[in-house]
PDB file of C-alpha atoms in Angstrom:
ATOM      1  CA  MET G  21     -46.716  20.685  24.092  1.00  0.00           C
ATOM      2  CA  SER G  22     -50.736  21.778  24.250  1.00  0.00           C
ATOM      3  CA  GLN G  23     -53.904  19.765  24.369  1.00  0.00           C
ATOM      4  CA  ARG G  24     -54.864  19.980  21.115  1.00  0.00           C
ATOM      5  CA  ASP G  25     -51.787  18.445  19.850  1.00  0.00           C
ATOM      6  CA  ILE G  26     -51.567  15.631  22.878  1.00  0.00           C
ATOM      7  CA  LYS G  27     -55.475  15.178  21.422  1.00  0.00           C
ATOM      8  CA  ASN G  28     -54.092  14.719  17.680  1.00  0.00           C
ATOM      9  CA  ARG G  29     -51.202  12.571  19.058  1.00  0.00           C
ATOM     10  CA  ILE G  30     -54.200  10.380  20.966  1.00  0.00           C
ATOM     11  CA  SER G  31     -55.971  10.391  17.786  1.00  0.00           C
ATOM     12  CA  SER G  32     -53.517   8.836  15.365  1.00  0.00           C
ATOM     13  CA  VAL G  33     -51.942   6.308  17.945  1.00  0.00           C
ATOM     14  CA  GLN G  34     -55.742   5.145  17.668  1.00  0.00           C
ATOM     15  CA  ASN G  35     -55.950   5.087  14.098  1.00  0.00           C
ATOM     16  CA  ILE G  36     -52.648   3.421  14.343  1.00  0.00           C
ATOM     17  CA  ARG G  37     -53.972   0.663  16.712  1.00  0.00           C
ATOM     18  CA  LYS G  38     -57.108   0.150  14.523  1.00  0.00           C
ATOM     19  CA  ILE G  39     -55.142  -0.710  11.828  1.00  0.00           C
ATOM     20  CA  THR G  40     -52.990  -3.170  13.517  1.00  0.00           C
ATOM     21  CA  ARG G  41     -55.954  -4.683  15.512  1.00  0.00           C
ATOM     22  CA  ALA G  42     -57.106  -5.474  11.873  1.00  0.00           C
ATOM     23  CA  MET G  43     -54.120  -7.257  10.955  1.00  0.00           C
ATOM     24  CA  GLU G  44     -53.697  -9.402  13.751  1.00  0.00           C
ATOM     25  CA  MET G  45     -57.383 -10.922  13.125  1.00  0.00           C
ATOM     26  CA  VAL G  46     -56.627 -11.078   9.453  1.00  0.00           C
ATOM     27  CA  ALA G  47     -53.466 -13.016   9.992  1.00  0.00           C
ATOM     28  CA  ALA G  48     -55.170 -15.066  12.211  1.00  0.00           C
ATOM     29  CA  ALA G  49     -57.058 -16.044   9.697  1.00  0.00           C
ATOM     30  CA  ARG G  50     -54.857 -17.242   7.418  1.00  0.00           C
ATOM     31  CA  LEU G  51     -52.751 -18.805  10.195  1.00  0.00           C
ATOM     32  CA  ARG G  52     -55.522 -21.335  10.863  1.00  0.00           C
ATOM     33  CA  ARG G  53     -55.801 -22.073   7.094  1.00  0.00           C
ATOM     34  CA  ALA G  54     -51.947 -22.668   6.728  1.00  0.00           C
ATOM     35  CA  GLU G  55     -52.461 -24.864   9.785  1.00  0.00           C
ATOM     36  CA  GLN G  56     -54.987 -27.180   7.917  1.00  0.00           C
ATOM     37  CA  ARG G  57     -52.665 -26.921   4.997  1.00  0.00           C
ATOM     38  CA  ILE G  58     -49.783 -28.357   6.824  1.00  0.00           C
ATOM     39  CA  GLU G  59     -51.875 -30.988   8.873  1.00  0.00           C
ATOM     40  CA  ALA G  60     -53.269 -32.434   5.229  1.00  0.00           C
ATOM     41  CA  LEU G  61     -49.696 -32.530   3.631  1.00  0.00           C
ATOM     42  CA  ARG G  62     -47.995 -34.344   6.862  1.00  0.00           C
ATOM     43  CA  PRO G  63     -49.315 -37.645   6.152  1.00  0.00           C
ATOM     44  CA  TYR G  64     -48.048 -37.761   2.176  1.00  0.00           C
ATOM     45  CA  ALA G  65     -44.740 -35.944   2.757  1.00  0.00           C
ATOM     46  CA  GLY G  66     -44.359 -38.300   5.517  1.00  0.00           C
ATOM     47  CA  ALA G  67     -44.122 -41.181   3.359  1.00  0.00           C
ATOM     48  CA  ILE G  68     -42.634 -40.049   0.754  1.00  0.00           C
ATOM     49  CA  ARG G  69     -39.571 -39.337   2.478  1.00  0.00           C
ATOM     50  CA  ARG G  70     -39.826 -42.481   4.509  1.00  0.00           C
ATOM     51  CA  MET G  71     -39.517 -44.329   1.278  1.00  0.00           C
ATOM     52  CA  THR G  72     -37.363 -42.727  -0.591  1.00  0.00           C
ATOM     53  CA  ARG G  73     -34.987 -42.917   2.766  1.00  0.00           C
ATOM     54  CA  GLN G  74     -36.009 -46.593   2.480  1.00  0.00           C
ATOM     55  CA  ALA G  75     -35.184 -47.387  -0.688  1.00  0.00           C
ATOM     56  CA  ALA G  76     -31.961 -45.173  -0.643  1.00  0.00           C
ATOM     57  CA  GLU G  77     -30.979 -47.625   2.380  1.00  0.00           C
ATOM     58  CA  ALA G  78     -31.619 -50.593   0.486  1.00  0.00           C
ATOM     59  CA  ALA G  79     -29.940 -49.569  -2.635  1.00  0.00           C
ATOM     60  CA  GLY G  80     -26.508 -48.893  -0.556  1.00  0.00           C
ATOM     61  CA  SER G  81     -24.254 -45.780  -1.668  1.00  0.00           C
ATOM     62  CA  GLY G  82     -22.666 -47.215  -4.291  1.00  0.00           C
ATOM     63  CA  GLU G  83     -25.415 -47.668  -6.458  1.00  0.00           C
ATOM     64  CA  LEU G  84     -26.705 -44.374  -5.966  1.00  0.00           C
ATOM     65  CA  SER G  85     -24.055 -43.185  -7.849  1.00  0.00           C
ATOM     66  CA  LYS G  86     -25.442 -44.985 -11.119  1.00  0.00           C
ATOM     67  CA  LEU G  87     -27.847 -42.354 -11.744  1.00  0.00           C
ATOM     68  CA  PRO G  88     -26.963 -38.267 -11.794  1.00  0.00           C
ATOM     69  CA  ILE G  89     -29.544 -37.365  -9.822  1.00  0.00           C
ATOM     70  CA  LEU G  90     -28.243 -39.189  -7.559  1.00  0.00           C
ATOM     71  CA  ALA G  91     -24.574 -39.049  -7.846  1.00  0.00           C
ATOM     72  CA  SER G  92     -22.768 -37.467  -5.252  1.00  0.00           C
ATOM     73  CA  ARG G  93     -19.307 -35.437  -5.699  1.00  0.00           C
ATOM     74  CA  ASP G  94     -16.090 -36.559  -4.843  1.00  0.00           C
ATOM     75  CA  SER G  95     -15.461 -32.947  -3.825  1.00  0.00           C
ATOM     76  CA  GLU G  96     -18.180 -29.435  -3.593  1.00  0.00           C
ATOM     77  CA  SER G  97     -16.836 -27.118  -4.879  1.00  0.00           C
ATOM     78  CA  THR G  98     -20.634 -24.503  -5.237  1.00  0.00           C
ATOM     79  CA  VAL G  99     -23.029 -25.189  -2.569  1.00  0.00           C
ATOM     80  CA  ALA G 100     -26.538 -23.573  -3.419  1.00  0.00           C
ATOM     81  CA  ILE G 101     -28.481 -22.136  -0.806  1.00  0.00           C
ATOM     82  CA  LEU G 102     -32.568 -21.481  -0.833  1.00  0.00           C
ATOM     83  CA  MET G 103     -34.086 -19.078   1.591  1.00  0.00           C
ATOM     84  CA  VAL G 104     -37.623 -19.301   1.948  1.00  0.00           C
ATOM     85  CA  THR G 105     -39.082 -16.068   3.180  1.00  0.00           C
ATOM     86  CA  ALA G 106     -41.922 -13.621   2.640  1.00  0.00           C
ATOM     87  CA  ASP G 107     -42.951 -10.924   0.339  1.00  0.00           C
ATOM     88  CA  ARG G 108     -44.131  -8.853   3.140  1.00  0.00           C
ATOM     89  CA  GLY G 109     -42.490  -7.782   6.006  1.00  0.00           C
ATOM     90  CA  LEU G 110     -44.281  -6.463   9.772  1.00  0.00           C
ATOM     91  CA  ALA G 111     -43.953  -9.843  11.213  1.00  0.00           C
ATOM     92  CA  GLY G 112     -40.919  -9.006  13.390  1.00  0.00           C
ATOM     93  CA  ALA G 113     -37.803 -10.981  12.749  1.00  0.00           C
ATOM     94  CA  PHE G 114     -39.452 -14.215  10.690  1.00  0.00           C
ATOM     95  CA  ASN G 115     -37.727 -12.811   7.286  1.00  0.00           C
ATOM     96  CA  SER G 116     -34.080 -11.273   9.260  1.00  0.00           C
ATOM     97  CA  GLN G 117     -33.673 -14.492  11.121  1.00  0.00           C
ATOM     98  CA  ILE G 118     -33.855 -16.452   7.987  1.00  0.00           C
ATOM     99  CA  ILE G 119     -31.368 -13.975   6.032  1.00  0.00           C
ATOM    100  CA  ARG G 120     -29.116 -14.186   8.893  1.00  0.00           C
ATOM    101  CA  ALA G 121     -28.918 -17.547   8.851  1.00  0.00           C
ATOM    102  CA  GLY G 122     -28.142 -18.118   5.086  1.00  0.00           C
ATOM    103  CA  ILE G 123     -25.712 -15.963   5.062  1.00  0.00           C
ATOM    104  CA  ARG G 124     -23.630 -17.331   7.986  1.00  0.00           C
ATOM    105  CA  ALA G 125     -24.193 -19.923   6.330  1.00  0.00           C
ATOM    106  CA  ALA G 126     -22.617 -18.547   3.231  1.00  0.00           C
ATOM    107  CA  ASP G 127     -20.088 -17.451   5.126  1.00  0.00           C
ATOM    108  CA  GLU G 128     -18.965 -21.273   6.327  1.00  0.00           C
ATOM    109  CA  PHE G 129     -18.892 -22.668   3.274  1.00  0.00           C
ATOM    110  CA  VAL G 130     -16.725 -19.637   2.087  1.00  0.00           C
ATOM    111  CA  GLY G 131     -14.624 -20.220   4.732  1.00  0.00           C
ATOM    112  CA  GLU G 132     -14.130 -23.583   3.524  1.00  0.00           C
ATOM    113  CA  GLY G 133     -13.081 -22.259  -0.080  1.00  0.00           C
ATOM    114  CA  LYS G 134     -16.379 -23.201  -1.402  1.00  0.00           C
ATOM    115  CA  GLN G 135     -18.650 -20.798  -3.891  1.00  0.00           C
ATOM    116  CA  VAL G 136     -22.294 -20.212  -3.210  1.00  0.00           C
ATOM    117  CA  GLU G 137     -25.468 -19.664  -5.006  1.00  0.00           C
ATOM    118  CA  TYR G 138     -28.393 -18.155  -3.623  1.00  0.00           C
ATOM    119  CA  PHE G 139     -31.882 -19.012  -4.324  1.00  0.00           C
ATOM    120  CA  ALA G 140     -34.605 -17.153  -2.713  1.00  0.00           C
ATOM    121  CA  THR G 141     -38.442 -16.973  -2.260  1.00  0.00           C
ATOM    122  CA  GLY G 142     -40.400 -14.405  -1.561  1.00  0.00           C
ATOM    123  CA  ARG G 143     -39.292 -10.421  -1.842  1.00  0.00           C
ATOM    124  CA  ARG G 144     -37.896  -9.560   1.582  1.00  0.00           C
ATOM    125  CA  GLY G 145     -35.179 -12.382   1.059  1.00  0.00           C
ATOM    126  CA  VAL G 146     -34.574 -11.258  -2.721  1.00  0.00           C
ATOM    127  CA  SER G 147     -34.315  -7.786  -1.678  1.00  0.00           C
ATOM    128  CA  SER G 148     -32.201  -8.026   0.998  1.00  0.00           C
ATOM    129  CA  LEU G 149     -29.315 -10.277  -0.700  1.00  0.00           C
ATOM    130  CA  THR G 150     -29.598  -7.889  -3.591  1.00  0.00           C
ATOM    131  CA  PHE G 151     -29.079  -4.787  -1.212  1.00  0.00           C
ATOM    132  CA  ARG G 152     -25.945  -7.156   0.318  1.00  0.00           C
ATOM    133  CA  GLY G 153     -24.055  -7.420  -3.232  1.00  0.00           C
ATOM    134  CA  ARG G 154     -25.152 -11.044  -3.094  1.00  0.00           C
ATOM    135  CA  GLU G 155     -27.400 -10.982  -6.331  1.00  0.00           C
ATOM    136  CA  PRO G 156     -29.131 -14.938  -6.500  1.00  0.00           C
ATOM    137  CA  LYS G 157     -29.850 -17.281  -9.325  1.00  0.00           C
ATOM    138  CA  GLY G 158     -33.420 -17.846  -8.779  1.00  0.00           C
ATOM    139  CA  SER G 159     -35.991 -15.275  -7.375  1.00  0.00           C
ATOM    140  CA  TYR G 160     -39.403 -16.773  -6.967  1.00  0.00           C
ATOM    141  CA  VAL G 161     -41.403 -13.991  -5.553  1.00  0.00           C
ATOM    142  CA  GLY G 162     -45.733 -13.344  -5.435  1.00  0.00           C
ATOM    143  CA  PHE G 163     -46.897 -16.197  -3.770  1.00  0.00           C
ATOM    144  CA  THR G 164     -45.617 -16.719  -0.302  1.00  0.00           C
ATOM    145  CA  ASP G 165     -49.087 -16.013   1.294  1.00  0.00           C
ATOM    146  CA  ARG G 166     -50.264 -19.158   0.041  1.00  0.00           C
ATOM    147  CA  PRO G 167     -48.131 -21.176  -2.407  1.00  0.00           C
ATOM    148  CA  SER G 168     -49.082 -23.966  -4.177  1.00  0.00           C
ATOM    149  CA  TYR G 169     -47.154 -27.062  -5.104  1.00  0.00           C
ATOM    150  CA  ALA G 170     -46.610 -25.515  -8.713  1.00  0.00           C
ATOM    151  CA  ASN G 171     -44.395 -23.203  -7.237  1.00  0.00           C
ATOM    152  CA  ALA G 172     -42.412 -25.228  -4.950  1.00  0.00           C
ATOM    153  CA  ARG G 173     -42.077 -27.781  -8.526  1.00  0.00           C
ATOM    154  CA  GLU G 174     -40.762 -24.688 -10.522  1.00  0.00           C
ATOM    155  CA  VAL G 175     -37.978 -24.301  -7.598  1.00  0.00           C
ATOM    156  CA  ALA G 176     -37.578 -27.633  -7.155  1.00  0.00           C
ATOM    157  CA  GLU G 177     -36.832 -28.125 -11.100  1.00  0.00           C
ATOM    158  CA  ALA G 178     -34.232 -24.935 -11.189  1.00  0.00           C
ATOM    159  CA  LEU G 179     -32.147 -26.480  -8.113  1.00  0.00           C
ATOM    160  CA  MET G 180     -32.381 -30.336  -9.559  1.00  0.00           C
ATOM    161  CA  ALA G 181     -31.343 -29.126 -12.743  1.00  0.00           C
ATOM    162  CA  ALA G 182     -28.481 -27.035 -11.554  1.00  0.00           C
ATOM    163  CA  TYR G 183     -27.163 -29.791  -9.795  1.00  0.00           C
ATOM    164  CA  VAL G 184     -27.662 -32.909 -12.582  1.00  0.00           C
ATOM    165  CA  ASP G 185     -25.672 -30.224 -14.688  1.00  0.00           C
ATOM    166  CA  GLY G 186     -23.124 -29.988 -11.871  1.00  0.00           C
ATOM    167  CA  GLU G 187     -23.598 -26.437 -11.351  1.00  0.00           C
ATOM    168  CA  VAL G 188     -23.430 -27.232  -7.765  1.00  0.00           C
ATOM    169  CA  ASP G 189     -22.489 -29.677  -5.666  1.00  0.00           C
ATOM    170  CA  ARG G 190     -24.718 -29.543  -2.798  1.00  0.00           C
ATOM    171  CA  VAL G 191     -28.457 -28.149  -2.088  1.00  0.00           C
ATOM    172  CA  GLU G 192     -29.621 -26.716   1.366  1.00  0.00           C
ATOM    173  CA  ILE G 193     -33.272 -25.429   2.418  1.00  0.00           C
ATOM    174  CA  LEU G 194     -32.978 -22.791   5.177  1.00  0.00           C
ATOM    175  CA  TYR G 195     -36.678 -21.848   6.451  1.00  0.00           C
ATOM    176  CA  ASN G 196     -39.216 -21.398   9.212  1.00  0.00           C
ATOM    177  CA  GLY G 197     -40.192 -24.130  10.581  1.00  0.00           C
ATOM    178  CA  TYR G 198     -43.729 -24.196  12.493  1.00  0.00           C
ATOM    179  CA  VAL G 199     -43.975 -24.907  16.376  1.00  0.00           C
ATOM    180  CA  SER G 200     -46.774 -22.282  17.421  1.00  0.00           C
ATOM    181  CA  PRO G 201     -48.213 -19.057  16.776  1.00  0.00           C
ATOM    182  CA  LEU G 202     -45.207 -17.566  19.323  1.00  0.00           C
ATOM    183  CA  VAL G 203     -42.642 -20.241  17.710  1.00  0.00           C
ATOM    184  CA  GLN G 204     -40.870 -20.270  14.919  1.00  0.00           C
ATOM    185  CA  GLU G 205     -37.080 -22.412  14.596  1.00  0.00           C
ATOM    186  CA  VAL G 206     -35.074 -21.449  11.854  1.00  0.00           C
ATOM    187  CA  ARG G 207     -34.130 -24.634  10.075  1.00  0.00           C
ATOM    188  CA  ARG G 208     -31.490 -25.886   7.907  1.00  0.00           C
ATOM    189  CA  GLU G 209     -31.935 -29.528   5.936  1.00  0.00           C
ATOM    190  CA  THR G 210     -29.786 -30.729   3.229  1.00  0.00           C
ATOM    191  CA  LEU G 211     -32.092 -32.168  -0.144  1.00  0.00           C
ATOM    192  CA  LEU G 212     -28.774 -32.885  -2.428  1.00  0.00           C
ATOM    193  CA  PRO G 213     -26.553 -35.338  -2.394  1.00  0.00           C
ATOM    194  CA  LEU G 214     -29.589 -37.470  -0.979  1.00  0.00           C
ATOM    195  CA  GLN G 215     -26.103 -39.468   0.467  1.00  0.00           C
ATOM    196  CA  GLN G 216     -25.877 -36.618   2.969  1.00  0.00           C
ATOM    197  CA  ALA G 217     -29.556 -35.290   2.708  1.00  0.00           C
ATOM    198  CA  THR G 218     -31.774 -34.552   5.900  1.00  0.00           C
ATOM    199  CA  ILE G 219     -34.199 -37.805   5.433  1.00  0.00           C
ATOM    200  CA  LEU G 220     -31.356 -40.639   5.877  1.00  0.00           C
ATOM    201  CA  GLU G 221     -31.162 -38.760   9.090  1.00  0.00           C
ATOM    202  CA  GLY G 222     -34.004 -40.530  10.289  1.00  0.00           C
ATOM    203  CA  ASN G 223     -35.832 -37.586  12.565  1.00  0.00           C
ATOM    204  CA  GLU G 224     -38.478 -37.209  14.034  1.00  0.00           C
ATOM    205  CA  ARG G 225     -40.135 -34.527  11.455  1.00  0.00           C
ATOM    206  CA  ASP G 226     -39.227 -37.346   8.987  1.00  0.00           C
ATOM    207  CA  ARG G 227     -41.658 -40.004  10.419  1.00  0.00           C
ATOM    208  CA  GLU G 228     -44.825 -37.342  10.809  1.00  0.00           C
ATOM    209  CA  GLY G 229     -47.642 -39.108   9.369  1.00  0.00           C
ATOM    210  CA  SER G 230     -46.401 -42.649  10.217  1.00  0.00           C
ATOM    211  CA  GLU G 231     -47.969 -44.347  13.193  1.00  0.00           C
ATOM    212  CA  GLY G 232     -46.116 -46.820  15.893  1.00  0.00           C
ATOM    213  CA  ASP G 233     -42.934 -46.481  13.230  1.00  0.00           C
ATOM    214  CA  SER G 234     -40.254 -48.716  16.133  1.00  0.00           C
ATOM    215  CA  GLY G 235     -36.922 -47.799  13.276  1.00  0.00           C
ATOM    216  CA  HIS G 236     -37.412 -51.796  12.680  1.00  0.00           C
ATOM    217  CA  HIS G 237     -38.297 -52.321   8.977  1.00  0.00           C
ATOM    218  CA  ALA G 238     -39.752 -55.582   7.303  1.00  0.00           C
ATOM    219  CA  LEU G 239     -37.339 -57.290   4.449  1.00  0.00           C
ATOM    220  CA  VAL G 240     -38.587 -55.379   1.236  1.00  0.00           C
ATOM    221  CA  GLU G 241     -37.799 -56.812  -2.122  1.00  0.00           C
ATOM    222  CA  TYR G 242     -37.738 -53.900  -4.429  1.00  0.00           C
ATOM    223  CA  GLU G 243     -39.410 -54.436  -8.079  1.00  0.00           C
ATOM    224  CA  PRO G 244     -38.059 -52.686 -10.261  1.00  0.00           C
ATOM    225  CA  ASP G 245     -34.527 -52.002  -8.087  1.00  0.00           C
ATOM    226  CA  PRO G 246     -33.962 -49.349  -5.676  1.00  0.00           C
ATOM    227  CA  VAL G 247     -32.052 -47.351  -7.587  1.00  0.00           C
ATOM    228  CA  ASP G 248     -35.122 -46.986 -10.728  1.00  0.00           C
ATOM    229  CA  ILE G 249     -37.690 -46.479  -7.708  1.00  0.00           C
ATOM    230  CA  LEU G 250     -35.313 -43.668  -6.344  1.00  0.00           C
ATOM    231  CA  GLN G 251     -35.369 -42.323  -9.910  1.00  0.00           C
ATOM    232  CA  ARG G 252     -38.810 -41.770  -9.644  1.00  0.00           C
ATOM    233  CA  LEU G 253     -38.899 -40.411  -6.346  1.00  0.00           C
ATOM    234  CA  VAL G 254     -36.124 -38.350  -5.594  1.00  0.00           C
ATOM    235  CA  PRO G 255     -38.047 -35.628  -8.030  1.00  0.00           C
ATOM    236  CA  ASP G 256     -41.091 -36.092  -6.087  1.00  0.00           C
ATOM    237  CA  TYR G 257     -39.019 -35.783  -2.490  1.00  0.00           C
ATOM    238  CA  VAL G 258     -36.840 -32.624  -3.909  1.00  0.00           C
ATOM    239  CA  GLU G 259     -40.199 -31.201  -4.320  1.00  0.00           C
ATOM    240  CA  ILE G 260     -42.044 -32.168  -1.375  1.00  0.00           C
ATOM    241  CA  SER G 261     -39.350 -30.884   0.609  1.00  0.00           C
ATOM    242  CA  ILE G 262     -39.626 -27.436  -0.343  1.00  0.00           C
ATOM    243  CA  PHE G 263     -43.134 -27.346  -0.699  1.00  0.00           C
ATOM    244  CA  ARG G 264     -43.731 -28.230   3.156  1.00  0.00           C
ATOM    245  CA  ALA G 265     -41.178 -25.827   3.789  1.00  0.00           C
ATOM    246  CA  MET G 266     -43.284 -23.455   1.741  1.00  0.00           C
ATOM    247  CA  LEU G 267     -46.329 -24.349   3.957  1.00  0.00           C
ATOM    248  CA  GLU G 268     -44.567 -24.376   7.309  1.00  0.00           C
ATOM    249  CA  SER G 269     -42.898 -21.184   6.176  1.00  0.00           C
ATOM    250  CA  THR G 270     -46.520 -19.282   5.798  1.00  0.00           C
ATOM    251  CA  ALA G 271     -47.391 -20.396   8.816  1.00  0.00           C
ATOM    252  CA  SER G 272     -45.170 -19.731  10.832  1.00  0.00           C
ATOM    253  CA  GLU G 273     -45.008 -16.099   9.139  1.00  0.00           C
ATOM    254  CA  HIS G 274     -48.685 -15.488   9.785  1.00  0.00           C
ATOM    255  CA  GLY G 275     -47.979 -16.699  13.077  1.00  0.00           C
ATOM    256  CA  ALA G 276     -44.958 -14.185  13.693  1.00  0.00           C
ATOM    257  CA  ARG G 277     -47.267 -11.404  12.125  1.00  0.00           C
ATOM    258  CA  MET G 278     -50.328 -12.386  14.727  1.00  0.00           C
ATOM    259  CA  THR G 279     -47.725 -11.621  17.440  1.00  0.00           C
ATOM    260  CA  ALA G 280     -46.294  -8.663  16.130  1.00  0.00           C
ATOM    261  CA  MET G 281     -49.529  -7.165  15.762  1.00  0.00           C
ATOM    262  CA  ARG G 282     -50.703  -7.842  18.892  1.00  0.00           C
ATOM    263  CA  SER G 283     -47.912  -6.471  20.635  1.00  0.00           C
ATOM    264  CA  ALA G 284     -48.055  -3.630  18.542  1.00  0.00           C
ATOM    265  CA  SER G 285     -51.854  -3.011  19.492  1.00  0.00           C
ATOM    266  CA  GLU G 286     -50.369  -3.068  22.857  1.00  0.00           C
ATOM    267  CA  ASN G 287     -47.813  -1.187  22.856  1.00  0.00           C
ATOM    268  CA  ALA G 288     -50.252   1.871  21.390  1.00  0.00           C
ATOM    269  CA  GLY G 289     -52.652   1.394  24.292  1.00  0.00           C
ATOM    270  CA  ASP G 290     -49.892   2.102  26.583  1.00  0.00           C
ATOM    271  CA  VAL G 291     -48.481   5.222  24.387  1.00  0.00           C
ATOM    272  CA  ILE G 292     -52.700   6.224  24.546  1.00  0.00           C
ATOM    273  CA  SER G 293     -52.525   5.740  28.484  1.00  0.00           C
ATOM    274  CA  ASP G 294     -49.477   7.535  28.897  1.00  0.00           C
ATOM    275  CA  LEU G 295     -50.672  10.186  26.631  1.00  0.00           C
ATOM    276  CA  THR G 296     -54.147  10.707  28.155  1.00  0.00           C
ATOM    277  CA  LEU G 297     -52.625  11.282  31.785  1.00  0.00           C
ATOM    278  CA  GLU G 298     -50.179  13.596  29.896  1.00  0.00           C
ATOM    279  CA  MET G 299     -53.292  15.542  28.688  1.00  0.00           C
ATOM    280  CA  ASN G 300     -54.817  15.301  31.607  1.00  0.00           C
ATOM    281  CA  ARG G 301     -52.134  16.870  33.721  1.00  0.00           C
ATOM    282  CA  ALA G 302     -52.273  19.778  30.692  1.00  0.00           C
ATOM    283  CA  ARG G 303     -55.681  20.562  31.360  1.00  0.00           C
ATOM    284  CA  GLN G 304     -55.606  20.181  35.316  1.00  0.00           C
ATOM    285  CA  ALA G 305     -52.208  22.481  34.493  1.00  0.00           C
ATOM    286  CA  GLU G 306     -54.834  25.438  32.766  1.00  0.00           C
ATOM    287  CA  ILE G 307     -57.678  25.231  35.237  1.00  0.00           C
ATOM    288  CA  THR G 308     -55.141  26.010  38.253  1.00  0.00           C
ATOM    289  CA  GLN G 309     -53.821  28.748  36.285  1.00  0.00           C
ATOM    290  CA  GLU G 310     -56.946  30.215  35.575  1.00  0.00           C
ATOM    291  CA  ILE G 311     -58.612  29.451  39.390  1.00  0.00           C
ATOM    292  CA  MET G 312     -54.817  31.544  40.064  1.00  0.00           C
ATOM    293  CA  GLU G 313     -55.653  34.262  38.051  1.00  0.00           C
ATOM    294  CA  VAL G 314     -59.313  34.711  39.174  1.00  0.00           C
ATOM    295  CA  VAL G 315     -58.058  34.934  42.802  1.00  0.00           C
ATOM    296  CA  GLY G 316     -54.756  37.168  41.528  1.00  0.00           C
ATOM    297  CA  GLY G 317     -57.822  39.458  40.161  1.00  0.00           C
ATOM    298  CA  ALA G 318     -60.480  39.106  43.125  1.00  0.00           C
ATOM    299  CA  GLU G 319     -57.489  40.187  45.060  1.00  0.00           C
ATOM    300  CA  ALA G 320     -56.331  43.489  42.682  1.00  0.00           C
ATOM    301  CA  LEU G 321     -60.166  44.554  43.300  1.00  0.00           C
ATOM    302  CA  SER G 322     -60.192  44.303  46.930  1.00  0.00           C
TER     303      SER G 322
END
């Protein structure tokens, strides 16, 4: 490879590094905003999920079956899986790990003799499912960079309608939970039926925003009764759970992209160093060759 070819390659890699650095800074700025949105939502989301859990415990499993949205099926034949992905790529394994986890969960249900209905947010998830011949029943795209509550409500209404109409007997959601800019973990939660929902497990994430929650609750008298309260709370619980998952996914996406672009910039720097060293060696070889030619010419003249 000539010096000119190496110089052209160095110039190309330098241009790529400028782009990846710019994308890293943009992702970092968007990540800070996404973190702020998560922090603002957590107290409200934690309160809704905690109230829903407490009302469900007060109502009892027998009372929950009186309402269609709260009814638990005797047998589950169809499961809805919502995969929360992004509209864009260049974020490492962010999208692929959700798709793999969703397909793995679907295969488990199919192995149990159940049917699976796919729902997906983000163009990456929709296109991947379509490519694999698993056409999603619900596709929601164009908002993953900055999801709004209206987007979550649209998805929630479709899932709740499918559950109430008996089209699905269970609703699960998979998304990337935000831990830190460097760490995103795949989370799988059950939204419906309420009797099997993740909120009834009382895990620590469901207590976000609560202070001094020791696990013991005072006796509460509900007016109206807990079932009526749950009829109003459950739609809010489903919507807020999906919205929280969207915000967590957005922050995870920006964190993953920032990390991926930083790694790409560092790799570009390594490539530039290797190419520069190769160019210096080529230049040195050319200089050595020219000196040998001069020496050879001088010897010939003498």
